mmCIF file of C-alpha atoms in Angstrom:
data_model
loop_
_atom_site.group_PDB
_atom_site.id
_atom_site.type_symbol
_atom_site.label_atom_id
_atom_site.label_comp_id
_atom_site.label_asym_id
_atom_site.label_seq_id
_atom_site.Cartn_x
_atom_site.Cartn_y
_atom_site.Cartn_z
ATOM 1 C CA MET A 1 -54.308 63.171 44.137
ATOM 2 C CA LYS A 2 -53.312 62.627 40.525
ATOM 3 C CA ILE A 3 -55.193 64.287 37.682
ATOM 4 C CA GLU A 4 -55.651 62.043 34.672
ATOM 5 C CA HIS A 5 -55.113 63.712 31.293
ATOM 6 C CA ARG A 6 -56.746 61.932 28.400
ATOM 7 C CA ALA A 7 -55.950 62.673 24.776
ATOM 8 C CA SER A 8 -58.632 64.734 23.083
ATOM 9 C CA GLU A 9 -59.589 63.916 19.505
ATOM 10 C CA ARG A 10 -61.517 66.119 17.076
ATOM 11 C CA HIS A 11 -64.586 64.447 15.558
ATOM 12 C CA VAL A 12 -67.123 65.486 12.923
ATOM 13 C CA LEU A 13 -70.589 64.077 13.635
ATOM 14 C CA THR A 14 -73.589 64.258 11.337
ATOM 15 C CA VAL A 15 -77.027 63.904 12.886
ATOM 16 C CA VAL A 16 -80.124 63.379 10.724
ATOM 17 C CA VAL A 17 -83.242 64.556 12.566
ATOM 18 C CA ASP A 18 -86.916 65.365 12.122
ATOM 19 C CA ASN A 19 -87.185 69.069 11.340
ATOM 20 C CA GLU A 20 -89.266 70.058 14.344
ATOM 21 C CA PRO A 21 -89.191 72.980 16.778
ATOM 22 C CA GLY A 22 -86.822 72.491 19.698
ATOM 23 C CA ILE A 23 -84.632 69.714 18.279
ATOM 24 C CA LEU A 24 -81.553 71.932 18.062
ATOM 25 C CA ALA A 25 -82.122 73.032 21.681
ATOM 26 C CA LYS A 26 -82.369 69.366 22.747
ATOM 27 C CA ILE A 27 -79.095 68.502 21.054
ATOM 28 C CA THR A 28 -77.159 71.519 22.301
ATOM 29 C CA GLY A 29 -78.685 70.991 25.756
ATOM 30 C CA LEU A 30 -77.328 67.445 25.764
ATOM 31 C CA PHE A 31 -73.830 68.841 25.173
ATOM 32 C CA THR A 32 -74.228 71.625 27.740
ATOM 33 C CA ALA A 33 -75.622 69.393 30.488
ATOM 34 C CA ARG A 34 -72.653 67.048 30.242
ATOM 35 C CA GLY A 35 -69.987 69.719 29.839
ATOM 36 C CA TYR A 36 -69.122 68.828 26.238
ATOM 37 C CA ASN A 37 -67.988 71.556 23.884
ATOM 38 C CA ILE A 38 -69.273 72.219 20.366
ATOM 39 C CA ASP A 39 -66.546 73.686 18.158
ATOM 40 C CA SER A 40 -68.763 74.079 15.088
ATOM 41 C CA LEU A 41 -72.466 73.595 14.411
ATOM 42 C CA THR A 42 -74.334 73.786 11.097
ATOM 43 C CA VAL A 43 -77.921 72.859 10.261
ATOM 44 C CA ALA A 44 -79.579 72.405 6.879
ATOM 45 C CA ASP A 45 -82.929 71.179 5.619
ATOM 46 C CA ILE A 46 -82.202 68.138 3.420
ATOM 47 C CA SER A 47 -85.596 66.872 2.279
ATOM 48 C CA GLU A 48 -87.914 68.139 -0.414
ATOM 49 C CA ASP A 49 -90.846 68.339 2.020
ATOM 50 C CA HIS A 50 -88.723 70.115 4.698
ATOM 51 C CA ALA A 51 -89.332 67.289 7.187
ATOM 52 C CA ILE A 52 -85.701 66.205 7.702
ATOM 53 C CA SER A 53 -82.619 68.240 8.664
ATOM 54 C CA ARG A 54 -78.951 67.383 8.872
ATOM 55 C CA ILE A 55 -76.903 68.780 11.741
ATOM 56 C CA THR A 56 -73.113 68.738 11.517
ATOM 57 C CA ILE A 57 -71.317 69.018 14.853
ATOM 58 C CA VAL A 58 -67.577 69.296 15.387
ATOM 59 C CA THR A 59 -66.589 68.351 18.912
ATOM 60 C CA GLY A 60 -63.637 66.916 20.749
ATOM 61 C CA GLY A 61 -62.800 64.553 23.534
ATOM 62 C CA PRO A 62 -61.266 61.206 24.336
ATOM 63 C CA PRO A 63 -62.729 58.202 22.452
ATOM 64 C CA SER A 64 -64.904 57.187 25.426
ATOM 65 C CA VAL A 65 -66.528 60.646 25.513
ATOM 66 C CA ILE A 66 -67.147 60.653 21.748
ATOM 67 C CA ASP A 67 -68.776 57.200 22.040
ATOM 68 C CA GLN A 68 -70.939 58.497 24.885
ATOM 69 C CA ILE A 69 -71.982 61.586 22.899
ATOM 70 C CA GLN A 70 -72.931 59.400 19.931
ATOM 71 C CA ALA A 71 -74.951 56.990 22.106
ATOM 72 C CA GLN A 72 -76.811 59.833 23.833
ATOM 73 C CA LEU A 73 -77.624 61.525 20.521
ATOM 74 C CA GLU A 74 -78.985 58.244 19.127
ATOM 75 C CA ARG A 75 -81.384 57.990 22.094
ATOM 76 C CA LEU A 76 -83.097 61.294 21.327
ATOM 77 C CA VAL A 77 -86.525 60.627 19.812
ATOM 78 C CA PRO A 78 -86.422 62.768 16.635
ATOM 79 C CA VAL A 79 -82.910 61.545 15.714
ATOM 80 C CA HIS A 80 -82.846 59.146 12.743
ATOM 81 C CA ARG A 81 -79.096 58.550 12.427
ATOM 82 C CA VAL A 82 -75.787 59.659 13.937
ATOM 83 C CA THR A 83 -72.588 59.204 11.923
ATOM 84 C CA ASP A 84 -69.063 59.922 13.110
ATOM 85 C CA LEU A 85 -67.390 60.920 9.835
ATOM 86 C CA THR A 86 -63.993 60.841 11.520
ATOM 87 C CA GLU A 87 -64.414 57.153 12.389
ATOM 88 C CA GLU A 88 -66.233 56.119 9.212
ATOM 89 C CA GLY A 89 -63.297 56.870 6.934
ATOM 90 C CA PRO A 90 -62.271 59.328 4.229
ATOM 91 C CA HIS A 91 -64.515 62.361 4.164
ATOM 92 C CA VAL A 92 -64.556 65.916 2.885
ATOM 93 C CA GLU A 93 -64.881 68.920 5.200
ATOM 94 C CA ARG A 94 -65.549 72.452 4.009
ATOM 95 C CA GLU A 95 -66.379 75.804 5.494
ATOM 96 C CA LEU A 96 -67.307 79.151 3.973
ATOM 97 C CA ALA A 97 -65.975 82.450 5.325
ATOM 98 C CA LEU A 98 -66.511 86.102 4.529
ATOM 99 C CA ILE A 99 -63.438 88.143 5.444
ATOM 100 C CA LYS A 100 -63.464 91.958 5.440
ATOM 101 C CA VAL A 101 -60.067 93.631 4.995
ATOM 102 C CA ARG A 102 -59.230 97.329 5.099
ATOM 103 C CA GLY A 103 -56.352 98.555 2.973
ATOM 104 C CA LYS A 104 -54.956 101.202 0.679
ATOM 105 C CA GLY A 105 -51.962 101.281 -1.629
ATOM 106 C CA ASP A 106 -49.522 98.404 -1.140
ATOM 107 C CA ASP A 107 -51.747 96.738 1.484
ATOM 108 C CA ARG A 108 -54.566 96.639 -1.041
ATOM 109 C CA VAL A 109 -52.338 95.055 -3.680
ATOM 110 C CA GLU A 110 -51.009 92.510 -1.159
ATOM 111 C CA ALA A 111 -54.554 91.599 -0.031
ATOM 112 C CA LEU A 112 -55.542 90.899 -3.646
ATOM 113 C CA ARG A 113 -52.355 88.906 -4.284
ATOM 114 C CA LEU A 114 -52.929 86.710 -1.217
ATOM 115 C CA ALA A 115 -56.599 86.301 -2.108
ATOM 116 C CA ASP A 116 -55.527 85.002 -5.515
ATOM 117 C CA VAL A 117 -53.116 82.504 -3.925
ATOM 118 C CA PHE A 118 -55.877 81.207 -1.606
ATOM 119 C CA ARG A 119 -58.537 81.378 -4.349
ATOM 120 C CA ALA A 120 -60.576 83.795 -2.270
ATOM 121 C CA ARG A 121 -63.068 85.731 -4.346
ATOM 122 C CA PRO A 122 -63.765 89.438 -3.784
ATOM 123 C CA VAL A 123 -67.546 89.762 -3.358
ATOM 124 C CA ASP A 124 -67.578 93.431 -2.349
ATOM 125 C CA THR A 125 -65.063 96.174 -3.069
ATOM 126 C CA THR A 126 -64.783 99.802 -2.022
ATOM 127 C CA THR A 127 -61.829 102.161 -2.391
ATOM 128 C CA GLU A 128 -60.785 101.306 1.164
ATOM 129 C CA SER A 129 -61.835 97.687 1.718
ATOM 130 C CA PHE A 130 -62.646 94.254 0.345
ATOM 131 C CA ILE A 131 -64.908 91.455 1.444
ATOM 132 C CA PHE A 132 -63.480 88.113 0.339
ATOM 133 C CA GLU A 133 -65.396 84.849 0.081
ATOM 134 C CA LEU A 134 -63.271 81.797 0.843
ATOM 135 C CA THR A 135 -64.302 78.155 0.871
ATOM 136 C CA GLY A 136 -62.163 75.263 1.993
ATOM 137 C CA PRO A 137 -60.928 73.245 4.925
ATOM 138 C CA PRO A 138 -60.804 75.135 8.244
ATOM 139 C CA ASP A 139 -56.990 75.262 8.326
ATOM 140 C CA LYS A 140 -56.909 77.036 4.938
ATOM 141 C CA ILE A 141 -59.362 79.639 6.205
ATOM 142 C CA ASP A 142 -57.401 80.049 9.460
ATOM 143 C CA SER A 143 -54.195 80.642 7.465
ATOM 144 C CA PHE A 144 -55.829 83.247 5.219
ATOM 145 C CA ILE A 145 -57.285 85.081 8.212
ATOM 146 C CA ALA A 146 -53.890 85.114 9.945
ATOM 147 C CA LEU A 147 -52.303 86.732 6.871
ATOM 148 C CA MET A 148 -55.113 89.277 6.550
ATOM 149 C CA ARG A 149 -54.598 90.312 10.208
ATOM 150 C CA GLU A 150 -51.213 91.696 9.186
ATOM 151 C CA ILE A 151 -52.799 93.732 6.372
ATOM 152 C CA GLY A 152 -55.903 95.115 8.064
ATOM 153 C CA LEU A 153 -58.481 92.498 9.060
ATOM 154 C CA VAL A 154 -61.766 94.154 10.044
ATOM 155 C CA GLU A 155 -64.302 91.356 10.435
ATOM 156 C CA VAL A 156 -64.816 87.625 9.863
ATOM 157 C CA GLY A 157 -67.993 85.581 9.430
ATOM 158 C CA ARG A 158 -67.779 81.773 9.222
ATOM 159 C CA THR A 159 -70.495 79.259 8.434
ATOM 160 C CA GLY A 160 -69.123 76.320 10.376
ATOM 161 C CA ILE A 161 -67.981 73.002 9.029
ATOM 162 C CA VAL A 162 -70.022 70.765 6.731
ATOM 163 C CA GLY A 163 -68.789 67.264 5.990
ATOM 164 C CA MET A 164 -69.639 64.238 3.822
ATOM 165 C CA MET A 165 -68.223 60.792 3.295
ATOM 166 C CA ARG A 166 -66.276 60.305 0.106
ATOM 167 C CA GLY A 167 -67.548 57.885 -2.525
ATOM 168 C CA ALA A 168 -70.930 56.980 -3.963
ATOM 169 C CA GLU A 169 -72.592 55.900 -0.713
ATOM 170 C CA GLY A 170 -74.298 58.241 1.783
ATOM 171 C CA ALA A 171 -73.543 58.392 5.469
#
């Protein structure tokens, strides 16, 4: 028996839904029931009357699986629109992270120097630690965290990825 290996692609999907109880459970249940993985998930209210939310999901799989995920999401009743930002064209992705680093002496100086290079902003400081706020693409945050591990990484909190199409039009 031969096992078929299909190339996995990373995709950023935005899902506009009615803001009602249980919708997030329906969407994550769809992924769970079919064995799909969610790498990142963010949700935000996007309407003035709090009736509509936007869910951003980062997932991966071969093109046929991504197409299937999109089709199944579109069939859910409270879903208004599903957009695959990866397929639609140029888009911007950002994530916010809070990174706590312990350090004294030279480690403290090095943490501040690296934070400056990455444009991370100290949002809390004690004599023995910093909490840095960093916004940017996930690979930038990953790189900063890797460097902070060598200095004295204590804790990391990440929001998950948010994405939008470039240009004047909405997704």
